[in-house]
Amino acid sequence: MPMLIRLSDGVFSQVQDDFVRLGDEEPVAEGDVIISLGRLLSGQVARVGGGRIGVWLEPADEVEALAGRLDEVDLVALAFPKFRDGRAFTSARLLRERLGFTGEVRAVGDVLRDQAGFMARCGFDAFSPADGSTVEAWAAAAGRHRHVYQRAADGRAPAFVERGSF
Amino acid sequence: MYRYDAVDRAVLADRAAEFRDQVRRRLSGELTEDQFKPLRLMNGLYLQLHAYMLRVAVPYGSLDPRQMRALADIARRFDRGYGHFTTRTNIQYNWIRLADAPDILDVLAAADLHAIQTSGNCIRNVTADPYAGAAADELEDPRVWCEAIRQWSSLHPEFSFLPRKFKIAVTASPHDRTAAKVHDIGLLLRRGRDGATGFEVIVGGGMGRTPYVGPTLKAFLPSDRLFSYLEAVLRVYNRHGRRDNIYKARIKILVAALGAEAFGREVEAEWEKIGSAGDLPGSEIARIRDAFTRPELADSPAPGDFEARRAAEPAFARFVRNNLRAHKLPGYAIVDVSLKGFGETPGDITADQMDVVADLAERFGLDEIRSTHEQNLVLPHIRLADVHTVWKALDAARLATPNINLISDIIACPGLDYCALANARAICVAQDIARRFEAPDRAEAIGELKIKISGCINACGHHHVGHIGILGVDKKGEEFYQLTLGGSGAEDATVGKMLGPALPIDRVTDAVEAIVDAYLLHRKDGERFLDTLRRTGDAPFREAVYADAH
Amino acid sequence: MKALTANRLSDGEVVFWKSGAWVERLADADVFAAEDTAATAETSARAQPTMAIDPYLIDLVETEGFWTPVSYRERIRALGPSNHERHGKQADGGDAVEALRHAHGAARSSGRVNLIRRK
């Protein structure tokens, strides 16, 4: 099973990944599957039994397309084809803050420890590191900064709140 | 100066510790160069031709004496005794060892300085009017907004991996000294009908390969809505800016492709969805405003023997004519410190000179120093009675060249002498031109003439907005220079037009002189060079430069 | 002829390949006449990513008895910045440095502009 790091109630832990990614041409599968946005929207059946459904979004896919469909979805995987491609940060924030998605938001692709803090702030809660990071290293990187200056999807109090401006 | 609190200091300390860990992982081989490069760039560390270069942020160009001394200390201990002020009002060091970079960040942090986001595809150091807080013509001190933007943009979780770099400038004076209209976002502070402040928001200006004067996206944005609006602009850009071609990835390309109106509609729609949840509370703006030290300006201090010395000493009078600006209060002046000495490298300053400027700011300047995008320094609050003493001290340190806004006050990027991206040198071209026009009476007779030189199309030397712009190109392995005329980075922002075929390096200064002679020939009623050019068009100038080529 | 160059990881210093290691002066570097020996050196150098960054080959021409780079960018790397003659490798002086200063490659055959020397 590929390594997966999960963030839950502020704690990072290593978990088993039960999801299997299903290509658009692949037949219906048992268990938990991740399918493309196109396959989800086409309404094509992808699973048998009580397996969970995840949807895979490339950076150019607009999360707004999931509006109204999120109750069918347990997981949204946001791809970083290159770690320099920052579109998934926006996608994650919109999923959490605008679409109110409460399921798993997973970072997949070229996912490096040095972005762990930004990802957690934008609402990611599952990480599939490409750099072999241990859960300890990941947690240390994500928790590096004692203060933040902005509001984001993680509910952390920004500096202007900590300073008692309210 | 904005006074850091415990939160601001902790952010710098944590960032420095993070970078120390990243450097350790690179040196041990845990990170590849491909992985490390974007990480070091986000801390301003470049690999240049001869060594690493570290670019230190000078947020909105404001420094106090303690910070200037820390910069001098770094120049002595970790570099070769000098630094270079840039067109982003930052300072960069040319001879840095990777292994020393984390220690340098610690030295910087101890003086409330950093290198955060001085490179990389993120929101870069915000620049401001260098005369902010002192200018006679400003509405209010724009640096309060700059500091709020600095904090908001620092380690922004959503906007740290944009399609390309992102530069913001803020000015509160009708005379734009920030080149705001050629920024990704230019914020021009305005006062609304009800007296409340707001911003004219320019989006999508820029230089580089495809220069644009940015369109006005919003004529009046109430200042309390600034941060939700910035978030909307950045979000639309982060989602829709091009990532397939580095030369088409700046926001200017997106704005031009969609058209300002359609882009503006996208921003408005996003802005509405964000709502006021994206704004900074007014109480935080007030806190930042209060955290700025207020220089203790006296009520009309006596000018002492300022006028008498000006009448008696021609060299002092020349300095006063060229390097002093009107202060908002009587009895004070803004003093420009020239980093454009003849034969020197534009923007370069030695550690000893940094100490001199720090001492003068402390003794006579209410602890304030500014760096300008034209690669000079400013002492913004000098009593008229002290100007002569300050001038003497600057002159002894070779910092009093009386050439601000004159032909030898040239912007030049580091060019091929240092920069890994450059195609041609820029420094030696600037030096040669400055030498040709060293005679001060002639330079003053020519008047305001801004020459800006870039060693490659990235335009760090702002050549597009030079009255005379000079762009270094590589022509079959040789350094050639393309001249443009008529650019302006001021409130009348204009992109210069190419004059003709590129010239070899040894013809550039002659060409500039031919342009100047043509200007003096055609000038009417003391017009500026730019005004003559706008009136006559560039034909007389093209003729003057290329006549012997026919 | 070719030489192999890079910047050293730890301090960014310009370095040149010589028998399996990096040296600081072009005059000390291995000069490759054959494509295959040059390529072998490049492969070996790339296998040491914590020593130097992105090694690459440069073309050389003979000047005053020394091998000097054809491109002026590489000559500036081998010398130092032209606005600070006491910084960079040029500070050492000597015949090899003088040869670099006088070098002009095929593209600069006119020799009209002395490359280094402006201040």
XYZ file of N, CA and C in Angstrom, chain B residues 67-170:
312
model
N 19.537 48.928 10.944
C 19.428 47.977 9.843
C 20.527 48.214 8.804
N 20.793 49.492 8.513
C 21.844 49.792 7.538
C 23.188 49.266 8.034
N 23.429 49.369 9.328
C 24.690 48.837 9.870
C 24.727 47.313 9.794
N 23.585 46.686 9.970
C 23.551 45.221 9.826
C 23.884 44.833 8.385
N 23.392 45.636 7.428
C 23.709 45.359 6.021
C 25.206 45.535 5.770
N 25.796 46.562 6.414
C 27.244 46.779 6.280
C 28.017 45.613 6.895
N 27.553 45.159 8.036
C 28.182 44.038 8.730
C 28.179 42.782 7.832
N 27.082 42.536 7.171
C 26.996 41.378 6.269
C 27.964 41.547 5.100
N 28.021 42.775 4.563
C 28.937 43.029 3.440
C 30.382 42.721 3.845
N 30.735 43.076 5.064
C 32.118 42.850 5.515
C 32.374 41.395 5.855
N 31.445 40.773 6.568
C 31.713 39.427 7.081
C 31.462 38.323 6.073
N 30.493 38.530 5.184
C 30.100 37.430 4.314
C 30.298 37.737 2.843
N 30.625 38.977 2.510
C 30.777 39.334 1.109
C 32.124 40.037 0.940
N 32.246 40.864 -0.058
C 33.534 41.521 -0.295
C 33.480 43.007 -0.008
N 32.701 43.355 1.018
C 32.719 44.735 1.483
C 31.795 45.672 0.737
N 30.863 45.136 -0.052
C 29.914 46.029 -0.710
C 28.606 45.305 -0.990
N 27.613 46.092 -1.350
C 26.311 45.554 -1.752
C 25.800 46.383 -2.920
N 24.658 45.959 -3.454
C 24.131 46.604 -4.659
C 22.632 46.824 -4.490
N 22.199 48.098 -4.509
C 20.767 48.387 -4.423
C 20.123 48.209 -5.790
N 18.927 47.601 -5.772
C 18.278 47.175 -7.012
C 17.071 48.044 -7.338
N 16.498 47.814 -8.504
C 15.311 48.561 -8.922
C 14.054 48.109 -8.176
N 14.175 47.091 -7.320
C 13.048 46.732 -6.451
C 13.311 47.287 -5.050
N 14.218 48.212 -4.921
C 14.657 48.865 -3.680
C 15.277 47.884 -2.690
N 15.629 46.697 -3.162
C 16.302 45.725 -2.309
C 17.808 45.919 -2.385
N 18.538 45.153 -1.562
C 19.997 45.160 -1.683
C 20.441 43.728 -1.945
N 21.395 43.573 -2.845
C 21.900 42.226 -3.075
C 23.402 42.152 -2.927
N 23.840 40.976 -2.472
C 25.262 40.698 -2.251
C 25.712 39.669 -3.286
N 26.873 39.914 -3.864
C 27.288 39.143 -5.033
C 28.176 37.945 -4.766
N 28.715 37.821 -3.556
C 29.749 36.803 -3.335
C 29.408 35.963 -2.112
N 28.249 35.354 -2.147
C 27.759 34.637 -0.973
C 28.030 33.138 -1.115
N 28.398 32.522 0.008
C 28.550 31.058 0.051
C 27.227 30.448 0.521
N 26.818 29.373 -0.129
C 25.577 28.710 0.255
C 25.583 28.366 1.747
N 26.720 27.853 2.196
C 26.795 27.402 3.582
C 26.633 28.562 4.572
N 26.943 29.803 4.128
C 26.802 30.965 5.015
C 25.384 31.538 5.029
N 24.592 31.217 4.013
C 23.299 31.887 3.843
C 22.406 31.791 5.082
N 22.330 30.630 5.736
C 21.472 30.588 6.944
C 21.969 31.518 8.052
N 23.290 31.631 8.214
C 23.820 32.544 9.236
C 23.483 33.994 8.892
N 23.537 34.312 7.598
C 23.203 35.681 7.175
C 21.744 35.984 7.508
N 20.880 35.007 7.269
C 19.463 35.237 7.592
C 19.277 35.500 9.086
N 20.084 34.846 9.908
C 19.993 35.102 11.350
C 20.436 36.529 11.687
N 21.528 36.978 11.037
C 21.987 38.355 11.260
C 20.903 39.345 10.834
N 20.298 39.058 9.699
C 19.225 39.928 9.203
C 18.052 39.942 10.184
N 17.657 38.751 10.626
C 16.487 38.657 11.505
C 16.715 39.438 12.792
N 17.955 39.451 13.264
C 18.259 40.188 14.491
C 18.036 41.689 14.306
N 18.043 42.143 13.045
C 17.789 43.561 12.760
C 16.414 43.753 12.110
N 15.517 42.776 12.282
C 14.174 42.845 11.688
C 14.232 42.962 10.165
N 15.162 42.218 9.575
C 15.275 42.194 8.113
C 15.210 40.741 7.652
N 14.967 40.543 6.359
C 14.812 39.188 5.841
C 15.016 39.174 4.337
N 14.962 37.977 3.797
C 15.068 37.818 2.340
C 13.829 37.103 1.803
N 12.768 37.150 2.570
C 11.556 36.415 2.197
C 10.965 36.972 0.905
N 10.740 36.072 -0.044
C 10.057 36.406 -1.289
C 10.736 37.522 -2.083
N 12.077 37.556 -2.028
C 12.780 38.484 -2.912
C 13.055 37.837 -4.260
N 12.620 36.595 -4.418
C 12.601 35.969 -5.734
C 11.500 34.911 -5.711
N 11.399 34.173 -6.781
C 10.384 33.122 -6.836
C 9.075 33.636 -7.414
N 8.176 32.700 -7.701
C 6.891 33.047 -8.319
C 5.863 33.367 -7.245
N 6.144 34.427 -6.531
C 5.305 34.799 -5.402
C 5.202 36.325 -5.379
N 4.544 36.842 -4.356
C 4.389 38.291 -4.258
C 5.700 38.857 -3.713
N 6.336 39.673 -4.517
C 7.677 40.175 -4.180
C 7.586 41.381 -3.251
N 8.778 41.873 -2.900
C 8.850 43.039 -2.023
C 8.004 44.186 -2.570
N 7.111 44.700 -1.751
C 6.263 45.819 -2.179
C 7.083 47.102 -2.121
N 6.947 47.918 -3.157
C 7.717 49.165 -3.192
C 6.797 50.362 -2.972
N 7.401 51.454 -2.523
C 6.627 52.658 -2.231
C 7.393 53.887 -2.688
N 6.694 54.981 -2.715
C 7.328 56.268 -2.963
C 8.488 56.436 -1.965
N 9.707 56.656 -2.459
C 10.842 56.784 -1.533
C 10.737 58.018 -0.636
N 9.894 58.968 -1.044
C 9.732 60.177 -0.225
C 8.510 60.066 0.696
N 7.969 58.868 0.829
C 6.773 58.670 1.657
C 6.998 59.213 3.064
N 6.005 59.899 3.571
C 6.108 60.455 4.917
C 6.830 61.787 4.960
N 7.398 62.193 3.841
C 8.136 63.454 3.809
C 7.707 64.349 2.650
N 7.183 63.747 1.591
C 6.905 64.507 0.372
C 5.854 65.582 0.613
N 6.104 66.733 0.020
C 5.161 67.835 0.164
C 3.848 67.528 -0.548
N 3.884 66.643 -1.545
C 2.693 66.453 -2.388
C 1.898 65.189 -2.063
N 2.173 64.527 -0.913
C 1.451 63.264 -0.705
C 0.175 63.440 0.128
N -0.775 62.507 -0.096
C -2.051 62.546 0.621
C -1.907 61.985 2.024
N -1.242 60.856 2.142
C -0.906 60.289 3.445
C 0.239 59.313 3.244
N 0.831 58.868 4.347
C 1.990 57.987 4.239
C 1.553 56.609 3.731
N 1.968 56.238 2.506
C 1.498 54.963 1.941
C 2.132 53.740 2.590
N 3.144 53.951 3.435
C 3.869 52.792 3.965
C 3.036 51.969 4.949
N 2.012 52.596 5.538
C 1.118 51.818 6.398
C 0.488 50.690 5.576
N 0.038 51.038 4.374
C -0.572 50.036 3.488
C 0.480 49.039 3.003
N 1.680 49.546 2.759
C 2.755 48.655 2.297
C 3.078 47.604 3.349
N 3.145 48.018 4.608
C 3.463 47.069 5.670
C 2.326 46.042 5.811
N 1.091 46.520 5.698
C -0.039 45.577 5.760
C 0.050 44.582 4.600
N 0.439 45.072 3.420
C 0.595 44.173 2.263
C 1.770 43.220 2.488
N 2.858 43.740 3.087
C 4.013 42.876 3.367
C 3.580 41.685 4.230
N 2.823 41.989 5.281
C 2.420 40.917 6.174
C 1.459 39.955 5.475
N 0.476 40.510 4.811
C -0.534 39.680 4.147
C 0.103 38.755 3.098
N 1.131 39.277 2.408
C 1.712 38.493 1.314
C 2.815 37.546 1.777
N 3.298 37.719 3.026
C 4.415 36.893 3.486
C 3.951 35.470 3.753
N 4.582 34.518 3.074
C 4.259 33.097 3.229
C 2.758 32.873 3.036
N 2.203 33.520 2.050
C 0.780 33.350 1.770
C 0.534 31.906 1.331
N -0.369 31.196 2.003
C -0.504 29.763 1.700
C -1.039 29.482 0.299
N -1.830 30.397 -0.226
C -2.451 30.149 -1.532
C -1.627 30.739 -2.680
N -0.899 31.811 -2.401
C -0.276 32.569 -3.492
C 1.253 32.543 -3.468
N 1.831 31.421 -3.047
C 3.291 31.319 -3.037
C 3.836 30.561 -4.246
N 2.943 29.985 -5.048
C 3.369 29.284 -6.269
C 2.506 29.756 -7.429
N 2.633 31.042 -7.703
C 1.879 31.686 -8.781
C 2.480 31.291 -10.122
N 1.801 31.619 -11.225
C 2.401 31.325 -12.527
C 3.769 32.006 -12.689
N 3.920 33.172 -12.076
C 5.160 33.932 -12.250
C 5.229 34.939 -11.101
N 6.346 35.686 -11.047
C 6.512 36.667 -9.972
C 5.430 37.747 -10.024
N 5.259 38.439 -8.886
C 4.162 39.398 -8.787
C 4.614 40.604 -7.975
N 4.557 41.775 -8.605
C 5.122 42.976 -7.982
C 4.057 44.049 -7.779
N 4.058 44.609 -6.580
C 3.074 45.628 -6.210
C 3.813 46.900 -5.810
N 3.328 48.039 -6.284
C 3.884 49.334 -5.880
C 2.756 50.216 -5.358
N 3.065 51.049 -4.370
C 2.061 51.921 -3.764
C 2.599 53.355 -3.721
